[in-house]
Amino acid sequence: MDLRIDRQALVPVVQQIVSAVAQWIRKDEVSPGTRLPSIRQLARDNLLSQSSVIEAFERMVAQGVLAPRQGSGFVVAQPAVSHEGNWYEGAEREWGAFADNPLGELKLGCGWLPDAWRESDDISYAIREVTRTDTAALFNYSTPLGLPALREQLAKRLTQIHIPSSVDCILTTAGAGHAQDLLIRTLLKAGDCVVVETPGYGNLYQQLAFQGVQLLEVPRTRGGPDLLALEALLQDHRPKCLFIHSLYHNPTGTSLCREVAERLLELAHRENFLIIEEDVYGDLQHASCIRLAALPHDDRVIYVASFSKTLSSALRVGYLTASSAIITQLASLKTLTGFGTSRFAEAVVATLLANGTYRKWVQRLRKRLGTEMRATLQVLEDEEWEVFAVPAGGMFLWARPGEAQPSLLQRCARRLGVLLSPGALFSPTAEPCEWLRINVAYATDPRALALFRAMGPTRSTSTILKTTSV
């Protein structure tokens, strides 16, 4: 079996072995019980160490893809049976593969970092430190506003990015989604209308629709919301809120420009609406940037951020800052619905912030993502894909093949073992769209590169990166 190992690739060899074996099972529709070549043979044929093959096989056993057989090596496992109509792990694949798949498909369009990029040693150290010095964090509830030690660190961070706040005007949450839910239920009622960007974050659309809120769509441009379209909406409606990503917008990767930011604040004052500014990817910044909350806004802006995308999704720690009146309302609802957030998780994050570990981690992360962004842009240029905009940082690109049909793209992706996040996921009405969200942290994987090539021209003559508007 030729595993086609690329020793120059950034993907670890063990993961390449897992992906190659999974692709063989998937493409050839290998029957359960089929015996794989021996570890020694695979290692010899592919010039690999036996330890690498063993580690890959053990990983696939844990995933349920392979099964060991006494005296016979490893065989293809019987696939797990899912019950029709019941929720099961991985059922939300249509949302962009929020769960790992047993066959190891590449989550090219997902919204988080690969597990291999995570630095677990730092989190492990912080956990040990909390358990050693703060036993109350193991057993007690947090306060309604959140752990004071964490809010003190957050106040310092907000000062560093020029957002005026205080410890009493910061509320911790179980991630940004929790913050949005609290805001929606506190500030809005059924029948109210709000402005949302399109393309935008699908979960936000779902949260708003669940509460009976009417969504007014404004197109996202390279510099932020389309101001002409927004002003036209404001003439006919009286929205309560505008929901916006200022930095490294999900999914386009674009960031707000100052001209648009200042005009948005003028409109918010004139038309009397609040702006909910989500900044979950803002810590990835390595260039000058504009945040609405950092500009004079007279409490018109509520700022939401999270550590889930950069540090750990498992810790579920987010926060928001707003006027004291709104914070009071939110704290009451937070206590009523969940009796607070995890004091332990907040203590771990506070430790990482206080000892400088988080700051050093995001510095390394920015550098690595910058390398992957440049490499991905070059590949897309070579294969003549259209790119909506060249981001200043972050992890997302919004792109589409030059001429390929969507059905062909999906078939090719399935064959190569790549899971896509198509444009329909980022539309309030699930409108079909040729654009894809590409996470650059996954885009230099051989399977992604094969997809880009397969959807490109036979011979690429492009020398200039093409950009277009949605």
Short mmCIF file of C-alpha atoms in Angstrom, two decimals:
data_model
loop_
_atom_site.label_atom_id
_atom_site.label_comp_id
_atom_site.label_asym_id
_atom_site.label_seq_id
_atom_site.Cartn_x
_atom_site.Cartn_y
_atom_site.Cartn_z
CA MET A 1 0.00 0.00 0.00
CA ASP A 2 1.50 3.32 -1.13
CA LEU A 3 0.64 5.90 1.54
CA ARG A 4 2.16 8.78 -0.45
CA ILE A 5 3.84 10.32 2.58
CA ASP A 6 5.08 13.88 2.01
CA ARG A 7 7.97 14.53 4.36
CA GLN A 8 8.08 18.21 3.41
CA ALA A 9 4.47 18.81 4.43
CA LEU A 10 3.56 20.56 7.66
CA VAL A 11 1.12 17.74 8.50
CA PRO A 12 2.69 15.21 10.93
CA VAL A 13 3.60 11.85 9.41
CA VAL A 14 1.30 9.95 11.77
CA GLN A 15 -1.68 12.03 10.66
CA GLN A 16 -0.73 11.48 7.02
CA ILE A 17 -0.78 7.72 7.64
CA VAL A 18 -4.22 7.97 9.27
CA SER A 19 -5.55 10.06 6.40
CA ALA A 20 -4.11 7.74 3.72
CA VAL A 21 -5.57 4.59 5.28
CA ALA A 22 -8.92 6.30 5.83
CA GLN A 23 -8.97 7.46 2.20
CA TRP A 24 -8.22 3.90 1.02
CA ILE A 25 -11.15 2.56 3.09
CA ARG A 26 -13.49 5.25 1.84
CA LYS A 27 -12.57 5.34 -1.87
CA ASP A 28 -12.35 1.57 -2.35
CA GLU A 29 -15.38 0.89 -0.13
CA VAL A 30 -13.36 -1.69 1.76
CA SER A 31 -15.51 -4.24 3.57
CA PRO A 32 -15.38 -4.64 7.35
CA GLY A 33 -13.05 -7.43 8.36
CA THR A 34 -10.58 -6.75 5.53
CA ARG A 35 -7.05 -7.29 6.83
CA LEU A 36 -4.52 -4.50 6.47
CA PRO A 37 -0.88 -5.07 5.50
CA SER A 38 1.35 -5.77 8.47
CA ILE A 39 2.96 -2.91 10.35
CA ARG A 40 6.39 -4.11 9.29
CA GLN A 41 5.39 -4.28 5.62
CA LEU A 42 3.75 -0.84 5.60
CA ALA A 43 6.78 0.67 7.30
CA ARG A 44 9.20 -0.98 4.86
CA ASP A 45 7.21 -0.13 1.71
CA ASN A 46 6.82 3.52 2.70
CA LEU A 47 10.23 4.05 4.36
CA LEU A 48 8.61 4.73 7.73
CA SER A 49 9.46 3.80 11.27
CA GLN A 50 7.33 1.01 12.69
CA SER A 51 6.56 3.21 15.70
CA SER A 52 4.86 5.79 13.43
CA VAL A 53 2.68 3.11 11.83
CA ILE A 54 1.81 1.64 15.24
CA GLU A 55 0.80 5.06 16.57
CA ALA A 56 -1.37 5.72 13.50
CA PHE A 57 -3.09 2.32 13.78
CA GLU A 58 -3.71 2.75 17.49
CA ARG A 59 -5.24 6.15 16.79
CA MET A 60 -7.56 4.61 14.20
CA VAL A 61 -8.54 1.87 16.66
CA ALA A 62 -9.52 4.57 19.15
CA GLN A 63 -11.57 6.23 16.40
CA GLY A 64 -13.35 2.97 15.63
CA VAL A 65 -11.97 2.74 12.09
CA LEU A 66 -9.71 -0.28 12.68
CA ALA A 67 -9.90 -3.23 15.06
CA PRO A 68 -7.02 -5.41 16.32
CA ARG A 69 -7.15 -9.16 15.72
CA GLN A 70 -5.08 -11.50 17.85
CA GLY A 71 -2.37 -12.94 15.66
CA SER A 72 -3.74 -11.27 12.53
CA GLY A 73 -2.75 -7.63 12.89
CA PHE A 74 -5.43 -5.04 12.17
CA VAL A 75 -8.66 -5.23 10.17
CA VAL A 76 -11.23 -2.70 9.01
CA ALA A 77 -13.80 -2.32 11.79
CA GLN A 78 -17.53 -2.77 11.47
CA PRO A 79 -19.01 0.73 11.13
CA ALA A 80 -21.10 1.94 14.04
CA VAL A 81 -24.87 1.81 13.51
CA SER A 82 -26.70 5.11 13.89
CA HIS A 83 -30.41 5.08 14.69
CA GLU A 84 -32.52 6.90 12.15
CA GLY A 85 -34.08 10.04 13.53
CA ASN A 86 -31.99 10.17 16.70
CA TRP A 87 -29.26 12.67 17.44
CA TYR A 88 -25.81 11.13 17.35
CA GLU A 89 -22.23 12.38 17.59
CA GLY A 90 -21.42 13.93 14.22
CA ALA A 91 -25.06 14.51 13.24
CA GLU A 92 -24.34 18.21 12.69
CA ARG A 93 -21.95 17.60 9.80
CA GLU A 94 -24.08 19.82 7.59
CA TRP A 95 -22.97 22.71 9.83
CA GLY A 96 -19.36 22.30 8.76
CA ALA A 97 -18.23 19.23 10.70
CA PHE A 98 -18.37 20.32 14.32
CA ALA A 99 -17.35 16.82 15.42
CA ASP A 100 -14.42 14.64 14.41
CA ASN A 101 -15.38 11.92 11.96
CA PRO A 102 -14.12 8.36 12.40
CA LEU A 103 -12.68 8.27 8.88
CA GLY A 104 -10.68 11.38 9.56
CA GLU A 105 -12.13 13.74 6.97
CA LEU A 106 -10.37 17.08 6.78
CA LYS A 107 -12.50 19.86 8.31
CA LEU A 108 -11.38 22.47 5.78
CA GLY A 109 -14.16 24.91 6.61
CA CYS A 110 -14.40 24.58 10.37
CA GLY A 111 -14.13 27.54 12.75
CA TRP A 112 -11.44 26.39 15.15
CA LEU A 113 -7.80 25.34 15.31
CA PRO A 114 -6.55 21.78 14.73
CA ASP A 115 -5.94 19.79 17.89
CA ALA A 116 -2.31 19.39 16.82
CA TRP A 117 -1.87 23.16 17.13
CA ARG A 118 -3.02 23.30 20.74
CA GLU A 119 -0.44 23.70 23.49
CA SER A 120 -1.82 21.44 26.21
CA ASP A 121 1.22 21.76 28.50
CA ASP A 122 0.38 25.38 29.32
CA ILE A 123 -3.23 24.55 30.13
CA SER A 124 -2.14 21.53 32.19
CA TYR A 125 0.21 23.74 34.20
CA ALA A 126 -2.56 26.28 34.86
CA ILE A 127 -4.94 23.52 35.94
CA ARG A 128 -2.39 22.15 38.41
CA GLU A 129 -1.74 25.65 39.71
CA VAL A 130 -5.46 26.28 40.31
CA THR A 131 -6.00 22.94 42.04
CA ARG A 132 -2.99 23.60 44.27
CA THR A 133 -3.71 27.20 45.25
CA ASP A 134 -7.48 27.74 44.81
CA THR A 135 -9.46 24.76 46.04
CA ALA A 136 -12.60 26.92 46.15
CA ALA A 137 -12.50 26.93 42.34
CA LEU A 138 -12.99 23.16 42.40
CA PHE A 139 -16.22 23.23 44.39
CA ASN A 140 -17.87 26.65 44.51
CA TYR A 141 -20.04 28.72 42.20
CA SER A 142 -18.57 31.76 40.55
CA THR A 143 -20.03 35.20 41.30
CA PRO A 144 -22.88 36.57 39.14
CA LEU A 145 -20.53 38.82 37.17
CA GLY A 146 -17.78 36.20 37.03
CA LEU A 147 -14.58 35.45 38.92
CA PRO A 148 -13.14 38.80 40.15
CA ALA A 149 -9.56 37.71 39.39
CA LEU A 150 -10.52 37.03 35.77
CA ARG A 151 -12.46 40.27 35.38
CA GLU A 152 -9.45 42.20 36.66
CA GLN A 153 -7.31 40.60 33.97
CA LEU A 154 -9.97 41.31 31.35
CA ALA A 155 -10.14 44.97 32.37
CA LYS A 156 -6.38 45.20 31.79
CA ARG A 157 -6.71 43.55 28.39
CA LEU A 158 -9.50 45.89 27.35
CA THR A 159 -7.36 48.87 28.35
CA GLN A 160 -4.54 47.56 26.15
CA ILE A 161 -6.84 47.57 23.10
CA HIS A 162 -8.23 51.01 24.05
CA ILE A 163 -11.69 49.86 25.10
CA PRO A 164 -12.83 51.81 28.19
CA SER A 165 -14.37 49.55 30.82
CA SER A 166 -14.21 48.63 34.50
CA VAL A 167 -14.36 45.42 36.51
CA ASP A 168 -18.03 46.07 37.38
CA CYS A 169 -18.96 46.49 33.69
CA ILE A 170 -17.56 43.12 32.61
CA LEU A 171 -19.66 39.94 32.65
CA THR A 172 -18.16 36.50 32.06
CA THR A 173 -20.06 33.92 30.00
CA ALA A 174 -19.75 30.33 28.82
CA GLY A 175 -18.36 31.43 25.46
CA ALA A 176 -19.51 34.02 22.94
CA GLY A 177 -22.62 32.04 22.04
CA HIS A 178 -23.80 32.26 25.64
CA ALA A 179 -23.15 36.00 25.63
CA GLN A 180 -25.21 36.43 22.46
CA ASP A 181 -28.04 34.36 23.93
CA LEU A 182 -28.14 36.48 27.09
CA LEU A 183 -28.17 39.66 25.02
CA ILE A 184 -30.91 38.45 22.68
CA ARG A 185 -33.19 37.39 25.54
CA THR A 186 -32.53 40.56 27.53
CA LEU A 187 -32.70 43.20 24.80
CA LEU A 188 -35.14 41.74 22.27
CA LYS A 189 -38.62 40.26 22.09
CA ALA A 190 -40.54 38.40 19.41
CA GLY A 191 -41.38 40.69 16.51
CA ASP A 192 -38.40 43.01 16.99
CA CYS A 193 -36.08 43.41 14.02
CA VAL A 194 -32.30 43.49 13.96
CA VAL A 195 -29.66 43.94 11.28
CA VAL A 196 -27.27 41.06 10.58
CA GLU A 197 -24.42 40.80 8.12
CA THR A 198 -24.58 38.34 5.26
CA PRO A 199 -22.65 36.21 4.87
CA GLY A 200 -22.37 35.80 8.61
CA TYR A 201 -22.42 33.40 11.52
CA GLY A 202 -25.12 30.76 11.11
CA ASN A 203 -25.59 30.04 14.81
CA LEU A 204 -26.42 33.69 15.47
CA TYR A 205 -29.16 33.55 12.82
CA GLN A 206 -30.59 30.46 14.51
CA GLN A 207 -30.52 32.06 17.96
CA LEU A 208 -32.35 35.14 16.73
CA ALA A 209 -34.94 33.17 14.76
CA PHE A 210 -35.62 30.94 17.77
CA GLN A 211 -36.67 34.03 19.75
CA GLY A 212 -38.94 35.22 16.93
CA VAL A 213 -36.71 38.14 15.96
CA GLN A 214 -36.90 39.42 12.37
CA LEU A 215 -33.57 39.49 10.53
CA LEU A 216 -32.70 42.34 8.16
CA GLU A 217 -29.77 41.38 5.95
CA VAL A 218 -27.00 43.80 5.02
CA PRO A 219 -24.20 42.59 2.71
CA ARG A 220 -20.68 42.40 4.12
CA THR A 221 -18.09 44.24 2.03
CA ARG A 222 -14.32 44.26 2.39
CA GLY A 223 -14.54 47.22 4.76
CA GLY A 224 -17.58 46.18 6.81
CA PRO A 225 -21.37 46.33 6.30
CA ASP A 226 -22.58 47.92 3.06
CA LEU A 227 -23.51 51.41 4.25
CA LEU A 228 -25.87 52.20 1.38
CA ALA A 229 -27.81 48.98 1.94
CA LEU A 230 -27.87 49.62 5.68
CA GLU A 231 -29.21 53.16 5.32
CA ALA A 232 -31.92 51.88 2.99
CA LEU A 233 -32.98 49.37 5.65
CA LEU A 234 -33.02 52.05 8.30
CA GLN A 235 -35.43 54.16 6.25
CA ASP A 236 -38.05 51.40 6.29
CA HIS A 237 -37.43 49.72 9.66
CA ARG A 238 -36.49 50.59 13.20
CA PRO A 239 -34.04 47.85 14.19
CA LYS A 240 -33.16 47.41 17.84
CA CYS A 241 -29.64 46.14 17.21
CA LEU A 242 -26.90 45.61 14.63
CA PHE A 243 -24.79 42.45 15.04
CA ILE A 244 -21.30 42.78 13.58
CA HIS A 245 -17.85 41.18 13.44
CA SER A 246 -15.28 43.97 13.31
CA LEU A 247 -12.07 41.95 13.00
CA TYR A 248 -11.43 38.88 10.83
CA HIS A 249 -15.11 38.51 10.05
CA ASN A 250 -16.56 35.02 10.00
CA PRO A 251 -16.59 33.81 7.22
CA THR A 252 -14.96 36.39 4.90
CA GLY A 253 -11.89 37.23 7.00
CA THR A 254 -12.38 40.97 6.38
CA SER A 255 -11.98 43.73 8.97
CA LEU A 256 -13.77 47.00 9.61
CA CYS A 257 -12.28 50.18 8.15
CA ARG A 258 -12.37 53.47 10.07
CA GLU A 259 -14.66 55.28 7.62
CA VAL A 260 -17.33 52.60 7.92
CA ALA A 261 -16.88 52.35 11.70
CA GLU A 262 -17.42 56.07 12.25
CA ARG A 263 -20.48 56.11 10.01
CA LEU A 264 -21.97 53.11 11.85
CA LEU A 265 -21.69 54.96 15.14
CA GLU A 266 -23.31 58.06 13.62
CA LEU A 267 -26.22 55.94 12.38
CA ALA A 268 -26.57 54.18 15.75
CA HIS A 269 -26.94 57.56 17.48
CA ARG A 270 -29.30 58.95 14.87
CA GLU A 271 -31.52 55.89 14.55
CA ASN A 272 -31.27 54.83 18.21
CA PHE A 273 -30.04 51.24 17.93
CA LEU A 274 -27.39 49.24 19.78
CA ILE A 275 -24.39 47.58 18.14
CA ILE A 276 -23.36 44.10 19.30
CA GLU A 277 -19.70 43.82 18.33
CA GLU A 278 -18.34 40.26 18.42
CA ASP A 279 -14.57 39.94 18.52
CA VAL A 280 -13.83 36.26 19.09
CA TYR A 281 -10.93 36.30 16.60
CA GLY A 282 -9.56 39.70 17.61
CA ASP A 283 -6.65 38.28 19.61
CA LEU A 284 -5.21 37.06 16.30
CA GLN A 285 -4.54 40.64 15.21
CA HIS A 286 -1.05 41.54 14.05
CA ALA A 287 -1.90 44.72 12.17
CA SER A 288 -3.60 48.02 12.88
CA CYS A 289 -7.31 47.52 13.40
CA ILE A 290 -10.54 49.30 14.24
CA ARG A 291 -12.95 48.23 16.98
CA LEU A 292 -16.21 50.09 17.45
CA ALA A 293 -15.95 49.71 21.22
CA ALA A 294 -12.63 51.58 21.13
CA LEU A 295 -14.25 54.64 19.55
CA PRO A 296 -16.48 57.15 21.41
CA HIS A 297 -19.92 55.54 21.38
CA ASP A 298 -21.89 56.69 24.47
CA ASP A 299 -22.80 53.12 25.50
CA ARG A 300 -24.12 52.29 22.03
CA VAL A 301 -21.67 49.37 21.62
CA ILE A 302 -21.69 46.08 23.51
CA TYR A 303 -18.40 44.23 23.09
CA VAL A 304 -18.33 40.40 23.09
CA ALA A 305 -15.20 38.23 23.07
CA SER A 306 -14.12 34.71 23.93
CA PHE A 307 -11.14 32.44 24.52
CA SER A 308 -12.77 29.42 22.87
CA LYS A 309 -11.29 29.97 19.40
CA THR A 310 -7.76 30.80 20.49
CA LEU A 311 -7.21 28.92 23.76
CA SER A 312 -9.65 26.06 24.31
CA SER A 313 -13.20 25.32 23.25
CA ALA A 314 -13.52 22.95 26.22
CA LEU A 315 -12.99 25.66 28.84
CA ARG A 316 -15.95 27.71 27.50
CA VAL A 317 -14.93 31.11 28.78
CA GLY A 318 -16.18 34.30 27.15
CA TYR A 319 -17.08 37.78 28.30
CA LEU A 320 -18.78 41.02 27.37
CA THR A 321 -18.61 44.63 28.43
CA ALA A 322 -21.51 47.07 28.31
CA SER A 323 -23.18 49.85 30.30
CA SER A 324 -23.76 49.15 33.97
CA ALA A 325 -27.54 49.09 33.43
CA ILE A 326 -27.30 46.37 30.78
CA ILE A 327 -24.74 44.40 32.81
CA THR A 328 -27.16 44.35 35.76
CA GLN A 329 -29.92 42.91 33.58
CA LEU A 330 -27.63 40.33 32.01
CA ALA A 331 -26.24 39.21 35.38
CA SER A 332 -29.77 38.58 36.66
CA LEU A 333 -30.66 36.44 33.65
CA LYS A 334 -27.34 34.61 33.79
CA THR A 335 -27.93 33.68 37.43
CA LEU A 336 -31.55 32.71 36.80
CA THR A 337 -30.82 30.42 33.85
CA GLY A 338 -27.51 28.83 34.80
CA PHE A 339 -26.57 29.93 38.32
CA GLY A 340 -23.33 31.36 37.01
CA THR A 341 -20.41 30.13 34.96
CA SER A 342 -17.60 27.71 35.79
CA ARG A 343 -15.38 29.18 38.47
CA PHE A 344 -12.77 26.53 37.76
CA ALA A 345 -12.56 27.32 34.02
CA GLU A 346 -12.41 31.04 34.78
CA ALA A 347 -9.62 30.49 37.31
CA VAL A 348 -7.60 28.56 34.72
CA VAL A 349 -7.96 31.35 32.15
CA ALA A 350 -7.16 34.00 34.76
CA THR A 351 -3.94 32.12 35.59
CA LEU A 352 -2.92 31.95 31.93
CA LEU A 353 -3.55 35.67 31.53
CA ALA A 354 -1.77 36.67 34.73
CA ASN A 355 1.43 34.70 34.09
CA GLY A 356 1.77 35.90 30.48
CA THR A 357 1.30 32.44 28.96
CA TYR A 358 -1.73 33.44 26.90
CA ARG A 359 -0.02 36.51 25.47
CA LYS A 360 2.96 34.43 24.31
CA TRP A 361 0.67 31.75 22.91
CA VAL A 362 -1.32 34.12 20.72
CA GLN A 363 1.92 35.68 19.46
CA ARG A 364 3.07 32.28 18.25
CA LEU A 365 -0.38 31.56 16.88
CA ARG A 366 -0.47 34.78 14.85
CA LYS A 367 2.87 33.96 13.29
CA ARG A 368 1.84 30.43 12.39
CA LEU A 369 -1.50 31.51 10.95
CA GLY A 370 0.26 34.22 8.95
CA THR A 371 2.50 31.60 7.36
CA GLU A 372 -0.48 29.38 6.54
CA MET A 373 -2.46 32.34 5.18
CA ARG A 374 0.31 33.30 2.75
CA ALA A 375 0.76 29.70 1.62
CA THR A 376 -2.97 29.22 1.07
CA LEU A 377 -3.35 32.46 -0.86
CA GLN A 378 -0.49 31.41 -3.12
CA VAL A 379 -2.08 28.03 -3.83
CA LEU A 380 -5.45 29.61 -4.59
CA GLU A 381 -3.77 32.09 -6.89
CA ASP A 382 -1.94 29.33 -8.72
CA GLU A 383 -5.16 27.36 -9.16
CA GLU A 384 -7.15 30.47 -10.17
CA TRP A 385 -9.67 30.43 -7.35
CA GLU A 386 -11.47 33.69 -6.65
CA VAL A 387 -10.81 35.23 -3.24
CA PHE A 388 -13.25 37.72 -1.74
CA ALA A 389 -10.52 39.68 0.03
CA VAL A 390 -6.96 39.24 1.28
CA PRO A 391 -7.32 39.33 5.09
CA ALA A 392 -4.88 41.19 7.31
CA GLY A 393 -4.79 38.18 9.63
CA GLY A 394 -7.01 35.61 11.30
CA MET A 395 -7.80 32.14 10.02
CA PHE A 396 -10.50 32.51 7.34
CA LEU A 397 -10.62 32.97 3.59
CA TRP A 398 -13.83 33.31 1.56
CA ALA A 399 -13.16 31.78 -1.84
CA ARG A 400 -14.63 29.81 -4.72
CA PRO A 401 -13.31 27.86 -7.71
CA GLY A 402 -13.11 29.83 -10.91
CA GLU A 403 -15.39 27.71 -13.06
CA ALA A 404 -16.36 24.51 -11.22
CA GLN A 405 -20.00 23.53 -10.65
CA PRO A 406 -21.02 23.24 -6.97
CA SER A 407 -22.11 19.62 -7.45
CA LEU A 408 -18.72 18.74 -8.94
CA LEU A 409 -16.97 20.44 -6.04
CA GLN A 410 -18.98 18.48 -3.49
CA ARG A 411 -18.34 15.15 -5.24
CA CYS A 412 -14.63 15.87 -5.47
CA ALA A 413 -14.47 16.88 -1.81
CA ARG A 414 -16.22 13.69 -0.72
CA ARG A 415 -13.86 11.58 -2.80
CA LEU A 416 -10.81 13.27 -1.27
CA GLY A 417 -12.16 13.13 2.26
CA VAL A 418 -12.64 16.90 2.68
CA LEU A 419 -15.61 18.37 4.56
CA LEU A 420 -16.68 21.78 3.26
CA SER A 421 -18.52 24.72 4.79
CA PRO A 422 -20.44 26.06 1.79
CA GLY A 423 -21.88 29.53 1.54
CA ALA A 424 -25.45 28.44 2.32
CA LEU A 425 -24.41 27.86 5.94
CA PHE A 426 -23.66 31.57 6.27
CA SER A 427 -26.96 32.86 4.92
CA PRO A 428 -30.05 33.52 7.10
CA THR A 429 -32.19 31.89 4.41
CA ALA A 430 -29.68 29.14 3.49
CA GLU A 431 -29.41 30.69 0.04
CA PRO A 432 -27.25 28.51 -2.26
CA CYS A 433 -23.86 30.08 -2.80
CA GLU A 434 -20.66 29.08 -4.59
CA TRP A 435 -18.45 30.61 -1.93
CA LEU A 436 -16.69 28.51 0.70
CA ARG A 437 -15.20 29.31 4.09
CA ILE A 438 -11.62 28.05 4.15
CA ASN A 439 -9.73 27.70 7.42
CA VAL A 440 -6.07 28.26 6.54
CA ALA A 441 -4.93 26.13 9.49
CA TYR A 442 -6.19 23.11 7.51
CA ALA A 443 -5.56 24.34 3.98
CA THR A 444 -2.00 23.02 3.45
CA ASP A 445 -3.06 19.44 4.20
CA PRO A 446 -2.47 17.24 1.11
CA ARG A 447 -6.21 16.57 0.81
CA ALA A 448 -6.99 20.29 0.67
CA LEU A 449 -4.22 20.90 -1.86
CA ALA A 450 -5.59 18.07 -4.01
CA LEU A 451 -9.05 19.68 -3.91
CA PHE A 452 -7.70 23.10 -4.89
CA ARG A 453 -5.83 21.54 -7.82
CA ALA A 454 -8.78 19.43 -8.92
CA MET A 455 -11.01 22.52 -9.04
CA GLY A 456 -8.41 24.67 -10.80
CA PRO A 457 -7.57 24.96 -14.50
CA THR A 458 -5.49 22.34 -16.26
CA ARG A 459 -2.67 24.84 -16.56
CA SER A 460 -2.58 27.87 -14.28
CA THR A 461 -1.34 31.11 -15.83
CA SER A 462 -2.48 33.41 -13.03
CA THR A 463 0.08 35.84 -11.65
CA ILE A 464 -2.22 38.26 -9.80
CA LEU A 465 -4.50 37.23 -6.95
CA LYS A 466 -8.04 37.95 -8.10
CA THR A 467 -10.60 39.45 -5.71
CA THR A 468 -14.29 40.03 -6.22
CA SER A 469 -17.36 40.99 -4.23
CA VAL A 470 -20.15 38.73 -3.06
#
